[in-house]
Amino acid sequence: MEKKKEKEKNKELEEREEEIVDWEQRLASQWSNVYIKRRELRGRERELLQREIAVSQRNEASIRLSAESRRVCEEATRAMKTISEWEEAPTVANAAIHDIVLGLKTTPGVMH
C-alpha cells in the first residue's frame, strides 16, 4: 500500500515536472517571439522617426521657399511700380509743359 502511494506520488511529481518543463519551453518560445517583435517595433519606430524628420525638413524648406517667394513678389511689385512711374514721368512732364504753355497764352499782358 505504501509502495502504491509512493508510486502514485512519484507519478504525480513526474507529471508536474513534465508540465513545468513544457511551461518553461512555451515561455522561452514566447519570450523569443516577444524579443523578435520588440526588435521589429524598434526598427519601425526608427523608420517612423526618420520619416518624421524628413517631413519636418520638407516643411521647413517649404516655409523658407514660401517666404522667399513672397519677398521676390514684393520686389517685383516695387519694380513694376517704379517702371510704371518712369513710364508716366514723360506724360506728366508733357502735361505740365502743356499747362504752362496754355497758361502763358491765356495770361493777360503776356505777349504771344
Short mmCIF file of C-alpha atoms in Angstrom, two decimals:
data_model
loop_
_atom_site.label_atom_id
_atom_site.label_comp_id
_atom_site.label_asym_id
_atom_site.label_seq_id
_atom_site.Cartn_x
_atom_site.Cartn_y
_atom_site.Cartn_z
CA MET A 1 0.00 0.00 0.00
CA GLU A 2 2.77 2.28 0.98
CA LYS A 3 4.57 1.49 -2.28
CA LYS A 4 1.44 2.14 -4.28
CA LYS A 5 1.04 5.58 -2.69
CA GLU A 6 4.70 6.30 -3.27
CA LYS A 7 4.40 5.24 -6.93
CA GLU A 8 1.35 7.46 -7.38
CA LYS A 9 3.14 10.35 -5.74
CA ASN A 10 6.20 9.81 -7.94
CA LYS A 11 3.97 9.64 -10.99
CA GLU A 12 2.28 12.91 -9.99
CA LEU A 13 5.67 14.51 -9.43
CA GLU A 14 6.89 13.35 -12.84
CA GLU A 15 3.74 14.69 -14.49
CA ARG A 16 4.17 18.01 -12.69
CA GLU A 17 7.81 18.09 -13.71
CA GLU A 18 6.81 17.46 -17.34
CA GLU A 19 4.21 20.24 -17.11
CA ILE A 20 6.80 22.61 -15.69
CA VAL A 21 9.28 21.73 -18.43
CA ASP A 22 6.53 22.25 -21.01
CA TRP A 23 5.64 25.66 -19.50
CA GLU A 24 9.31 26.65 -19.49
CA GLN A 25 9.62 25.74 -23.16
CA ARG A 26 6.46 27.68 -24.05
CA LEU A 27 7.63 30.68 -22.02
CA ALA A 28 11.04 30.55 -23.69
CA SER A 29 9.36 30.40 -27.09
CA GLN A 30 7.03 33.26 -26.19
CA TRP A 31 9.93 35.32 -24.85
CA SER A 32 11.80 34.71 -28.10
CA ASN A 33 8.73 35.88 -30.04
CA VAL A 34 8.41 38.94 -27.79
CA TYR A 35 12.08 39.77 -28.30
CA ILE A 36 11.73 39.46 -32.08
CA LYS A 37 8.57 41.62 -32.10
CA ARG A 38 10.23 44.20 -29.86
CA ARG A 39 13.18 44.39 -32.25
CA GLU A 40 10.80 44.77 -35.21
CA LEU A 41 8.88 47.52 -33.41
CA ARG A 42 12.08 49.39 -32.58
CA GLY A 43 13.06 49.20 -36.25
CA ARG A 44 9.67 50.56 -37.26
CA GLU A 45 9.95 53.27 -34.62
CA ARG A 46 13.33 54.35 -36.05
CA GLU A 47 11.86 54.35 -39.55
CA LEU A 48 8.90 56.49 -38.44
CA LEU A 49 11.24 58.90 -36.66
CA GLN A 50 13.33 59.23 -39.83
CA ARG A 51 10.18 59.89 -41.86
CA GLU A 52 9.04 62.46 -39.32
CA ILE A 53 12.41 64.22 -39.55
CA ALA A 54 12.24 64.18 -43.36
CA VAL A 55 8.71 65.63 -43.32
CA SER A 56 9.80 68.29 -40.84
CA GLN A 57 12.75 69.23 -43.05
CA ARG A 58 10.48 69.42 -46.11
CA ASN A 59 8.05 71.62 -44.16
CA GLU A 60 10.88 73.92 -43.11
CA ALA A 61 12.13 74.10 -46.70
CA SER A 62 8.60 74.83 -47.88
CA ILE A 63 8.26 77.64 -45.34
CA ARG A 64 11.61 79.13 -46.44
CA LEU A 65 10.62 78.88 -50.12
CA SER A 66 7.27 80.49 -49.39
CA ALA A 67 8.96 83.38 -47.57
CA GLU A 68 11.45 83.77 -50.43
CA SER A 69 8.59 83.70 -52.95
CA ARG A 70 6.75 86.46 -51.04
CA ARG A 71 9.94 88.54 -50.92
CA VAL A 72 10.51 88.12 -54.67
CA CYS A 73 6.87 89.04 -55.38
CA GLU A 74 7.19 92.16 -53.23
CA GLU A 75 10.37 93.16 -55.07
CA ALA A 76 8.67 92.54 -58.42
CA THR A 77 5.71 94.68 -57.34
CA ARG A 78 8.04 97.52 -56.33
CA ALA A 79 9.94 97.20 -59.61
CA MET A 80 6.69 97.29 -61.63
CA LYS A 81 5.58 100.38 -59.70
CA THR A 82 8.92 102.08 -60.40
CA ILE A 83 8.71 101.18 -64.10
CA SER A 84 5.15 102.50 -64.20
CA GLU A 85 6.27 105.76 -62.57
CA TRP A 86 9.11 106.08 -65.10
CA GLU A 87 6.68 105.48 -67.96
CA GLU A 88 4.29 108.10 -66.58
CA ALA A 89 7.02 110.70 -65.99
CA PRO A 90 7.25 111.98 -69.59
CA THR A 91 3.47 112.16 -69.81
CA VAL A 92 3.26 114.13 -66.58
CA ALA A 93 6.11 116.41 -67.69
CA ASN A 94 4.47 116.97 -71.09
CA ALA A 95 1.16 117.76 -69.40
CA ALA A 96 2.89 120.24 -67.08
CA ILE A 97 4.65 121.91 -70.02
CA HIS A 98 1.37 121.99 -71.91
CA ASP A 99 -0.36 123.61 -68.93
CA ILE A 100 2.43 126.18 -68.65
CA VAL A 101 2.22 127.00 -72.35
CA LEU A 102 -1.56 127.31 -72.18
CA GLY A 103 -1.20 129.44 -69.08
CA LEU A 104 1.14 131.78 -70.92
CA LYS A 105 -1.24 132.06 -73.83
CA THR A 106 -4.17 132.91 -71.63
CA THR A 107 -2.37 135.17 -69.19
CA PRO A 108 -3.30 138.83 -69.81
CA GLY A 109 -0.40 141.14 -70.52
CA VAL A 110 1.80 138.38 -71.90
CA MET A 111 2.81 138.79 -75.47
CA HIS A 112 2.12 135.93 -77.76
#
